Amino acid sequence: MPLSRYSGSYDPDDLALLQRAFNRLCAERRLTVKDKEQREALAAELIGVFAFGITDETQLWHALSKRRRS
């Protein structure tokens, strides 16, 4: 997940959690490496939700899951 645009400090546990959530959401949305713009937008959304205070992996997924919105 590209984090170079974001300021702030993330500890290894935070990064691992964000990566797992990102991977799960990419799989759900069927995003591949070639879907760079969509993956970057998803990463930005995920970081935003995390920065807003949702730091539980399941809650992050629920906040951004397309299935939840169906």
Backbone as ProteinMPNN parsed JSONL, in Angstrom:
{"seq_chain_A": "MPLSRYSGSYDPDDLALLQRAFNRLCAERRLTVKDKEQREALAAELIGVFAFGITDETQLWHALSKRRRS", "coords_chain_A": {"N_chain_A": [[0.848, -1.159, 0.0], [0.694, 2.134, -0.921], [2.203, 4.528, 1.005], [3.557, 6.869, 0.888], [2.566, 9.452, 0.44], [1.374, 10.323, 2.724], [1.379, 11.983, 5.806], [2.501, 11.527, 9.156], [2.791, 9.058, 11.721], [3.213, 5.619, 11.765], [3.027, 2.632, 13.484], [4.596, -0.657, 13.354], [2.574, -2.588, 13.855], [0.234, -1.168, 13.207], [0.69, -0.736, 10.473], [0.695, -3.372, 9.535], [-1.939, -4.12, 10.101], [-3.343, -2.271, 8.476], [-2.397, -3.12, 5.981], [-3.448, -5.72, 5.815], [-6.219, -5.143, 5.837], [-6.355, -3.586, 3.526], [-5.55, -5.473, 1.574], [-7.667, -7.306, 1.793], [-9.852, -5.717, 1.034], [-9.051, -5.066, -1.59], [-9.151, -7.597, -2.759], [-11.871, -8.147, -2.489], [-12.908, -6.178, -4.17], [-11.781, -6.939, -6.465], [-9.394, -5.84, -7.407], [-6.382, -5.456, -9.101], [-2.779, -5.33, -9.426], [-2.451, -3.81, -11.717], [-4.518, -1.999, -11.569], [-3.849, 0.614, -10.656], [-4.614, 3.357, -10.042], [-7.127, 3.044, -8.832], [-6.439, 1.433, -6.676], [-4.731, 3.168, -5.284], [-6.549, 5.177, -4.612], [-8.227, 3.726, -2.934], [-6.388, 3.086, -0.912], [-5.892, 5.657, 0.095], [-8.428, 6.287, 1.063], [-8.677, 4.318, 3.029], [-6.582, 5.003, 4.803], [-7.546, 7.481, 5.575], [-9.924, 6.8, 6.964], [-8.8, 5.293, 9.002], [-7.217, 7.248, 10.253], [-9.234, 8.825, 11.177], [-10.055, 7.464, 13.335], [-11.027, 4.881, 13.358], [-9.803, 1.984, 14.116], [-9.913, -0.734, 14.255], [-9.576, -3.794, 12.618], [-11.766, -5.244, 11.46], [-13.803, -3.351, 11.646], [-12.732, -1.377, 9.992], [-12.866, -2.701, 7.534], [-15.658, -3.011, 7.336], [-16.386, -0.321, 7.158], [-15.498, 0.394, 4.634], [-16.277, -1.54, 2.868], [-17.781, -2.732, -0.079], [-19.71, -4.639, -0.079], [-21.1, -4.191, 2.252], [-22.544, -1.99, 1.591], [-24.359, -2.879, -0.205]], "CA_chain_A": [[0.0, 0.0, 0.0], [1.564, 3.305, -0.994], [1.992, 5.457, 2.11], [4.497, 7.977, 0.767], [1.894, 10.748, 0.394], [0.716, 10.599, 3.984], [2.231, 12.333, 6.932], [2.107, 10.816, 10.36], [3.637, 7.955, 12.131], [2.502, 4.353, 11.872], [3.896, 1.597, 14.021], [4.514, -1.878, 12.548], [1.267, -3.231, 14.019], [-0.712, -0.39, 12.406], [0.956, -1.013, 9.06], [0.254, -4.741, 9.255], [-3.398, -4.078, 10.098], [-3.751, -1.561, 7.263], [-2.097, -3.956, 4.821], [-4.443, -6.803, 5.773], [-7.496, -4.559, 5.426], [-6.186, -3.197, 2.122], [-5.558, -6.695, 0.762], [-9.02, -7.859, 1.815], [-10.694, -4.848, 0.21], [-8.647, -5.241, -2.993], [-9.683, -8.888, -3.201], [-13.32, -7.982, -2.607], [-13.179, -5.331, -5.341], [-11.061, -7.565, -7.584], [-8.384, -4.903, -7.9], [-5.065, -6.053, -9.282], [-1.68, -4.357, -9.465], [-2.644, -2.916, -12.864], [-5.543, -1.021, -11.214], [-3.068, 1.489, -9.778], [-5.358, 4.531, -9.567], [-8.173, 2.589, -7.92], [-5.769, 0.959, -5.463], [-4.261, 4.342, -4.563], [-7.726, 5.828, -4.038], [-8.636, 2.882, -1.818], [-5.398, 3.277, 0.16], [-6.14, 6.973, 0.68], [-9.665, 6.165, 1.829], [-8.376, 3.489, 4.192], [-5.784, 5.831, 5.713], [-8.443, 8.501, 6.117], [-10.804, 6.186, 7.957], [-7.938, 4.939, 10.124], [-6.847, 8.498, 10.92], [-10.454, 9.325, 11.815], [-10.189, 6.774, 14.616], [-11.458, 3.492, 13.231], [-8.529, 1.271, 14.098], [-10.156, -2.165, 14.315], [-9.518, -4.328, 11.25], [-13.119, -5.578, 10.989], [-14.53, -2.094, 11.476], [-12.194, -0.749, 8.776], [-13.445, -3.396, 6.382], [-17.079, -2.645, 7.261], [-16.498, 1.081, 6.745], [-15.153, 0.575, 3.221], [-16.712, -2.677, 2.072], [-18.87, -2.559, -1.024], [-20.754, -5.58, 0.315], [-21.87, -3.543, 3.304], [-23.404, -0.978, 0.963], [-25.311, -3.532, -1.12]], "C_chain_A": [[0.896, 1.224, 0.0], [1.254, 4.303, 0.111], [2.824, 6.719, 1.977], [3.831, 9.354, 0.779], [1.367, 11.188, 1.754], [1.712, 10.945, 5.062], [1.725, 11.563, 8.143], [3.033, 9.664, 10.606], [2.778, 6.722, 12.325], [3.465, 3.322, 12.432], [3.708, 0.316, 13.204], [3.169, -2.603, 12.669], [0.189, -2.506, 13.213], [-0.545, -0.708, 10.924], [0.485, -2.405, 8.669], [-1.274, -4.794, 9.179], [-3.921, -3.409, 8.833], [-3.504, -2.403, 6.015], [-3.105, -5.095, 4.692], [-5.794, -6.279, 5.297], [-7.457, -4.175, 3.953], [-6.259, -4.422, 1.214], [-6.959, -7.294, 0.67], [-9.954, -7.038, 0.93], [-10.341, -4.949, -1.267], [-9.203, -6.544, -3.547], [-11.191, -8.794, -3.415], [-13.682, -7.213, -3.875], [-12.513, -5.859, -6.613], [-10.094, -6.588, -8.256], [-7.046, -5.618, -7.986], [-4.019, -4.943, -9.337], [-1.872, -3.37, -10.618], [-3.705, -1.839, -12.609], [-4.969, 0.031, -10.259], [-3.883, 2.652, -9.209], [-6.433, 4.134, -8.564], [-7.575, 2.105, -6.601], [-5.259, 2.138, -4.632], [-5.42, 5.093, -3.913], [-8.231, 5.038, -2.827], [-7.68, 3.053, -0.637], [-5.622, 4.611, 0.86], [-7.397, 6.952, 1.546], [-9.429, 5.402, 3.131], [-7.583, 4.273, 5.239], [-6.668, 6.9, 6.361], [-9.354, 7.969, 7.203], [-10.006, 5.816, 9.206], [-7.573, 6.183, 10.934], [-8.036, 9.112, 11.658], [-10.721, 8.609, 13.138], [-10.699, 5.354, 14.546], [-10.208, 2.65, 13.045], [-8.682, -0.234, 14.279], [-10.256, -2.699, 12.888], [-10.908, -4.621, 10.686], [-13.928, -4.313, 10.754], [-14.038, -1.323, 10.257], [-12.819, -1.386, 7.542], [-14.91, -3.014, 6.223], [-17.265, -1.212, 6.758], [-16.309, 1.261, 5.242], [-15.654, -0.54, 2.306], [-17.871, -2.327, 1.151], [-20.022, -3.489, -0.656], [-21.681, -4.972, 1.365], [-22.891, -2.592, 2.7], [-24.451, -1.593, 0.058], [-26.669, -3.677, -0.487]], "O_chain_A": [[1.78, 1.336, 0.85], [0.16, 4.865, 0.15], [2.799, 7.564, 2.872], [4.492, 10.34, 1.104], [0.95, 12.337, 1.904], [2.747, 10.296, 5.215], [0.623, 11.015, 8.123], [3.923, 9.349, 9.815], [1.735, 6.778, 12.977], [4.576, 3.153, 11.928], [2.752, 0.217, 12.436], [2.68, -3.168, 11.691], [-0.669, -3.145, 12.606], [-1.525, -0.923, 10.211], [-0.065, -2.593, 7.584], [-1.833, -5.441, 8.294], [-4.836, -3.921, 8.189], [-4.318, -2.397, 5.092], [-3.564, -5.4, 3.591], [-6.441, -6.899, 4.453], [-8.416, -4.413, 3.219], [-6.955, -4.404, 0.199], [-7.386, -7.735, -0.397], [-10.749, -7.593, 0.171], [-11.233, -4.922, -2.115], [-9.675, -6.587, -4.684], [-11.719, -9.302, -4.404], [-14.642, -7.553, -4.566], [-12.669, -5.29, -7.694], [-9.991, -6.52, -9.48], [-6.635, -6.304, -7.05], [-4.354, -3.759, -9.3], [-1.491, -2.206, -10.498], [-3.782, -0.866, -13.359], [-5.532, 0.299, -9.198], [-3.839, 2.9, -8.004], [-6.627, 4.815, -7.557], [-8.14, 2.343, -5.533], [-5.347, 2.11, -3.404], [-5.291, 5.589, -2.794], [-8.615, 5.624, -1.815], [-8.119, 3.153, 0.509], [-5.55, 4.687, 2.086], [-7.422, 7.532, 2.631], [-9.918, 5.79, 4.193], [-7.889, 4.206, 6.429], [-6.544, 7.181, 7.553], [-9.537, 8.606, 8.24], [-10.475, 6.002, 10.329], [-7.619, 6.162, 12.164], [-7.862, 9.83, 12.642], [-11.509, 9.079, 13.96], [-10.795, 4.683, 15.573], [-9.627, 2.606, 11.961], [-7.686, -0.939, 14.441], [-10.944, -2.116, 12.049], [-11.189, -4.274, 9.539], [-14.659, -4.216, 9.768], [-14.83, -0.687, 9.562], [-13.247, -0.69, 6.62], [-15.362, -2.726, 5.115], [-18.203, -0.932, 6.012], [-16.887, 2.168, 4.644], [-15.465, -0.476, 1.092], [-18.835, -1.689, 1.576], [-21.184, -3.161, -0.896], [-22.888, -5.211, 1.361], [-23.981, -2.415, 3.245], [-25.351, -0.891, -0.403], [-27.589, -4.203, -1.113]]}, "name": "protein", "num_of_chains": 1, "seq": "MPLSRYSGSYDPDDLALLQRAFNRLCAERRLTVKDKEQREALAAELIGVFAFGITDETQLWHALSKRRRS"}
